[in-house]
């Protein structure tokens, strides 16, 4: 398990279920999450760059094996959407608390997720069908017109994203996204899509079990953002057309069933000024605002 608040929740839940919890970090400190866990381990060798420690797949798996851990919960960010890491856990007989590797491979990569959504029959925003180089991004912008959105394939949380409204901004924005994505996610691959101006950002929470059952827990409105980072989330969404809500809920479940989704995940949509919705991406992991949707779904 990794990272502050989420770590505390996992440790407390483990205690309630009479499970032993183990904590790993780049540097063992006096954080409460260490004292809540039964055991703690340090990932050494990253004094100058502690963030990189959370991307060291071999070190994390070795700690799990040596400590006798049966499962790894990644929290969010870092390796939580890394299908390679999940596959390594599966190969070593370690339970990854999240979707299996084949699901994340089809959804965690934004270009693969877009292909999966198209195959499932969901509407998508016009964009590149694969990762793009700087020259390919320029060709797309010239063909489809500005503004465009640059996105890191493995990005999230507003990082590795830039809106380009002038052609003169394209190269600097592209390079900035690559650097940001490499630092945050260990991968600087980029794709590009047409930018929708002032859309509503609606997310649908889905849950799936290993027997193929999929349910949704309704939606939340994440339209209030700063620099593509969500600031306020409202659940259920206010002033959302009933038919539009049902279409998005249905599409979210349809996509989850198509890919064989397991565990908690979020299907994100953008809604334009005409009320048409487009698939945006999937967060194939637990999110920090899960508690909000759990509470609001009880009152729908």
Coordinates of C-alpha atoms in Angstrom, one line a residue:
X1 CA 0.0 0.0 0.0
X2 CA 1.2 3.5 -0.7
X3 CA 0.4 7.2 0.0
X4 CA -1.0 9.1 2.9
X5 CA -4.8 9.3 3.3
X6 CA -5.6 6.3 1.1
X7 CA -3.0 4.4 3.1
X8 CA -4.7 5.2 6.4
X9 CA -8.1 4.1 5.1
X10 CA -6.6 0.8 3.9
X11 CA -4.8 0.1 7.1
X12 CA -8.0 0.8 9.2
X13 CA -10.1 -1.3 6.9
X14 CA -7.6 -4.2 7.2
X15 CA -7.8 -4.0 10.9
X16 CA -11.6 -4.2 10.8
X17 CA -11.3 -7.3 8.6
X18 CA -8.6 -8.8 10.8
X19 CA -6.1 -8.6 8.0
X20 CA -2.4 -7.7 8.5
X21 CA -1.3 -4.5 6.5
X22 CA 2.1 -3.7 5.3
X23 CA 3.3 -0.2 4.2
X24 CA 6.1 0.6 1.7
X25 CA 7.5 4.1 1.0
X26 CA 10.4 5.9 -0.5
X27 CA 11.5 7.0 3.0
X28 CA 10.1 5.8 6.3
X29 CA 8.9 8.8 8.2
X30 CA 6.6 9.6 11.2
X31 CA 3.5 9.6 9.1
X32 CA 0.4 8.2 10.7
X33 CA 0.0 5.6 8.0
X34 CA 3.2 3.9 9.2
X35 CA 1.8 3.5 12.7
X36 CA -1.5 2.3 11.5
X37 CA 0.1 -0.5 9.5
X38 CA 1.4 -3.7 11.1
X39 CA 4.7 -3.5 9.3
X40 CA 6.6 -0.9 7.2
X41 CA 9.3 -1.1 4.6
X42 CA 11.5 1.4 2.9
X43 CA 12.3 1.4 -0.8
X44 CA 16.0 2.4 -0.6
X45 CA 18.3 4.1 -3.2
X46 CA 16.1 7.1 -4.1
X47 CA 17.3 9.8 -1.7
X48 CA 17.6 12.4 -4.5
X49 CA 14.3 11.4 -6.3
X50 CA 11.9 9.7 -3.8
X51 CA 9.0 9.9 -6.3
X52 CA 10.8 7.5 -8.6
X53 CA 10.8 4.8 -5.8
X54 CA 7.0 4.4 -6.3
X55 CA 7.7 3.4 -9.9
X56 CA 10.3 0.7 -9.0
X57 CA 8.3 -2.4 -9.9
X58 CA 10.9 -5.0 -9.0
X59 CA 11.6 -3.4 -5.6
X60 CA 7.9 -3.2 -4.6
X61 CA 7.3 -6.8 -5.7
X62 CA 10.4 -8.1 -3.9
X63 CA 9.2 -6.4 -0.7
X64 CA 5.8 -8.0 -1.1
X65 CA 7.4 -11.5 -1.6
X66 CA 9.9 -11.1 1.2
X67 CA 7.3 -9.8 3.7
X68 CA 4.8 -12.5 2.8
X69 CA 2.2 -10.1 1.5
X70 CA -0.7 -11.7 -0.4
X71 CA -1.9 -8.6 -2.1
X72 CA -0.8 -5.1 -3.3
X73 CA -3.2 -2.2 -3.2
X74 CA -1.6 0.6 -5.4
X75 CA -3.9 3.5 -4.3
X76 CA -4.0 6.0 -7.1
X77 CA -1.4 7.3 -9.5
X78 CA 2.1 5.8 -10.1
X79 CA 1.6 2.1 -10.8
X80 CA -2.1 1.9 -10.3
X81 CA -2.8 1.8 -14.0
X82 CA 0.4 0.0 -15.2
X83 CA -0.6 -3.2 -16.9
X84 CA 3.0 -4.4 -16.9
X85 CA 3.2 -4.1 -13.1
X86 CA -0.1 -5.9 -12.7
X87 CA 1.0 -8.7 -14.9
X88 CA 4.1 -9.1 -12.8
X89 CA 2.0 -9.4 -9.7
X90 CA -0.2 -12.0 -11.3
X91 CA 2.8 -14.0 -12.5
X92 CA 4.2 -14.0 -8.9
X93 CA 0.9 -15.1 -7.4
X94 CA 0.3 -11.7 -5.7
X95 CA -3.3 -10.3 -5.8
X96 CA -3.4 -6.9 -7.4
X97 CA -6.3 -5.0 -5.7
X98 CA -7.8 -3.6 -8.9
X99 CA -8.7 -4.7 -12.5
X100 CA -6.6 -7.5 -14.0
X101 CA -3.8 -6.7 -16.4
X102 CA -5.7 -7.3 -19.6
X103 CA -8.4 -4.9 -18.6
X104 CA -6.0 -2.1 -17.7
X105 CA -4.1 -2.8 -20.9
X106 CA -7.3 -2.1 -22.8
X107 CA -8.3 0.9 -20.8
X108 CA -5.4 2.5 -18.9
X109 CA -3.7 3.6 -22.1
X110 CA -6.0 6.4 -23.4
X111 CA -5.5 5.5 -27.1
X112 CA -6.3 1.9 -26.4
X113 CA -9.3 3.0 -24.3
X114 CA -10.6 5.0 -27.2
X115 CA -10.3 2.0 -29.5
X116 CA -12.1 -0.1 -26.9
X117 CA -14.9 2.5 -26.6
X118 CA -15.4 2.6 -30.4
X119 CA -15.5 -1.2 -30.5
X120 CA -18.2 -1.1 -27.8
X121 CA -20.3 1.4 -29.8
X122 CA -19.6 4.6 -27.7
X123 CA -19.4 8.0 -29.3
X124 CA -15.8 9.5 -29.1
X125 CA -14.2 12.9 -29.8
X126 CA -12.3 13.2 -33.1
X127 CA -8.7 12.4 -32.2
X128 CA -5.6 10.4 -33.2
X129 CA -5.9 6.7 -33.4
X130 CA -2.5 6.1 -31.9
X131 CA 0.4 7.9 -30.2
X132 CA 1.7 10.9 -32.1
X133 CA 5.1 12.6 -32.7
X134 CA 5.4 16.3 -32.8
X135 CA 5.2 16.4 -36.6
X136 CA 2.1 14.2 -36.5
X137 CA 0.4 16.4 -33.9
X138 CA 1.0 19.4 -36.2
X139 CA -0.6 17.6 -39.2
X140 CA -3.6 16.7 -37.0
X141 CA -4.0 20.3 -35.9
X142 CA -3.7 21.5 -39.5
X143 CA -6.3 19.0 -40.7
X144 CA -8.9 19.4 -37.9
X145 CA -8.2 23.0 -36.9
X146 CA -7.6 24.6 -33.6
X147 CA -8.1 24.4 -30.7
X148 CA -6.8 20.9 -29.9
X149 CA -6.0 19.1 -26.7
X150 CA -2.6 17.3 -26.1
X151 CA -2.8 14.4 -23.7
X152 CA -0.3 12.0 -22.2
X153 CA -1.4 8.4 -23.0
X154 CA -0.8 7.3 -19.4
X155 CA -1.7 10.7 -17.9
X156 CA -4.2 11.6 -15.3
X157 CA -5.0 14.3 -12.6
X158 CA -4.6 17.1 -15.1
X159 CA -0.9 16.3 -15.7
X160 CA 0.5 15.9 -19.2
X161 CA -2.3 17.9 -20.7
X162 CA -2.3 21.2 -22.6
X163 CA -4.9 23.1 -24.7
X164 CA -3.3 24.6 -27.9
X165 CA -5.2 27.5 -29.4
X166 CA -2.4 28.9 -31.5
X167 CA -0.1 26.9 -33.9
X168 CA 2.9 28.8 -32.5
X169 CA 2.2 27.2 -29.1
X170 CA 2.1 23.6 -30.3
X171 CA 5.7 22.6 -30.1
X172 CA 6.4 24.1 -26.7
X173 CA 3.2 22.6 -25.3
X174 CA 4.0 19.2 -26.8
X175 CA 7.5 19.1 -25.2
X176 CA 6.1 20.3 -21.9
X177 CA 3.5 17.6 -21.8
X178 CA 6.1 14.9 -22.6
X179 CA 8.4 16.1 -19.8
X180 CA 5.6 16.3 -17.3
X181 CA 4.3 12.8 -18.2
X182 CA 7.8 11.2 -18.1
X183 CA 8.3 12.6 -14.6
X184 CA 4.9 11.7 -13.2
X185 CA 4.1 8.4 -15.0
X186 CA 7.4 7.2 -16.4
X187 CA 6.0 7.4 -20.0
X188 CA 5.9 10.4 -22.3
X189 CA 3.8 9.0 -25.1
X190 CA 1.2 11.6 -26.4
X191 CA -2.0 11.7 -28.4
X192 CA -4.1 14.5 -29.6
X193 CA -7.8 15.2 -30.0
X194 CA -10.2 18.0 -31.0
X195 CA -10.8 20.4 -28.0
X196 CA -14.4 20.9 -26.9
X197 CA -14.9 24.4 -25.4
X198 CA -16.6 24.6 -22.0
X199 CA -18.1 21.1 -22.0
X200 CA -19.7 19.5 -19.0
X201 CA -17.5 16.8 -17.5
X202 CA -19.6 13.9 -16.2
X203 CA -18.2 10.7 -14.6
X204 CA -20.0 7.4 -14.0
X205 CA -18.8 5.1 -11.3
X206 CA -18.9 1.4 -12.2
X207 CA -18.3 -1.8 -10.1
X208 CA -17.6 -5.2 -11.5
X209 CA -17.1 -8.6 -10.0
X210 CA -15.2 -11.6 -11.4
X211 CA -18.4 -13.3 -12.5
X212 CA -19.2 -10.7 -15.1
X213 CA -21.7 -8.6 -13.1
X214 CA -21.5 -4.9 -13.7
X215 CA -23.4 -2.1 -11.9
X216 CA -23.2 1.7 -11.9
X217 CA -23.5 3.9 -8.9
X218 CA -24.8 6.9 -10.9
X219 CA -22.7 9.9 -11.8
X220 CA -21.0 13.0 -10.6
X221 CA -20.4 16.3 -12.3
X222 CA -16.7 17.3 -12.3
X223 CA -17.1 20.4 -14.6
X224 CA -15.6 22.9 -12.1
X225 CA -11.9 22.6 -12.8
X226 CA -8.7 24.6 -12.7
X227 CA -5.9 23.6 -15.1
X228 CA -7.8 20.4 -15.9
X229 CA -7.7 19.5 -12.2
X230 CA -11.1 18.9 -10.6
X231 CA -11.9 21.4 -7.9
X232 CA -15.5 20.7 -7.1
X233 CA -17.5 17.5 -7.6
X234 CA -21.3 17.3 -7.4
X235 CA -23.2 14.1 -7.0
X236 CA -25.7 13.6 -8.3
X237 CA -25.3 16.0 -11.2
X238 CA -27.5 19.1 -11.1
X239 CA -29.7 20.0 -14.1
X240 CA -28.8 17.0 -16.1
X241 CA -31.3 15.9 -18.6
X242 CA -32.9 12.6 -17.6
X243 CA -32.5 10.9 -21.0
X244 CA -28.9 12.1 -21.3
X245 CA -28.1 10.7 -17.8
X246 CA -29.6 7.3 -18.8
X247 CA -27.6 7.2 -22.1
X248 CA -24.3 7.8 -20.2
X249 CA -25.1 5.3 -17.5
X250 CA -26.0 2.8 -20.1
X251 CA -22.9 3.4 -22.1
X252 CA -20.7 3.2 -19.0
X253 CA -22.1 -0.3 -18.2
X254 CA -21.9 -1.4 -21.8
X255 CA -18.2 -0.5 -22.0
X256 CA -17.4 -2.2 -18.7
X257 CA -19.2 -5.4 -19.9
X258 CA -17.5 -5.3 -23.2
X259 CA -14.0 -5.3 -21.6
X260 CA -14.9 -7.6 -18.8
X261 CA -14.3 -5.0 -16.1
X262 CA -13.5 -6.1 -12.5
X263 CA -13.3 -3.9 -9.4
X264 CA -14.0 -0.2 -9.1
X265 CA -13.6 2.2 -12.1
X266 CA -14.8 5.5 -13.5
X267 CA -16.0 6.1 -17.1
X268 CA -15.7 9.7 -18.0
X269 CA -17.7 11.7 -20.6
X270 CA -17.7 15.2 -22.0
X271 CA -21.1 16.8 -22.9
X272 CA -21.1 19.6 -25.5
X273 CA -23.5 22.6 -25.7
X274 CA -26.0 20.6 -27.8
X275 CA -26.3 17.9 -25.2
X276 CA -24.3 15.3 -27.1
X277 CA -22.0 13.1 -24.9
X278 CA -18.6 11.7 -25.9
X279 CA -16.5 9.1 -24.3
X280 CA -13.4 10.6 -22.8
X281 CA -11.5 8.0 -20.8
X282 CA -11.6 5.4 -18.1
X283 CA -9.9 5.5 -14.8
X284 CA -9.4 1.8 -14.1
X285 CA -8.8 2.2 -10.4
X286 CA -10.3 3.5 -7.2
X287 CA -10.5 7.3 -7.1
X288 CA -10.1 9.7 -4.2
X289 CA -13.8 10.8 -4.5
X290 CA -15.3 7.3 -4.3
X291 CA -16.8 8.1 -0.9
X292 CA -18.8 10.9 -2.4
X293 CA -20.4 8.6 -5.0
X294 CA -21.0 5.8 -2.4
X295 CA -22.9 8.3 -0.2
X296 CA -24.9 9.9 -3.0
X297 CA -25.9 6.6 -4.7
X298 CA -27.7 5.6 -1.5
X299 CA -29.9 8.7 -1.9
X300 CA -30.8 8.3 -5.6

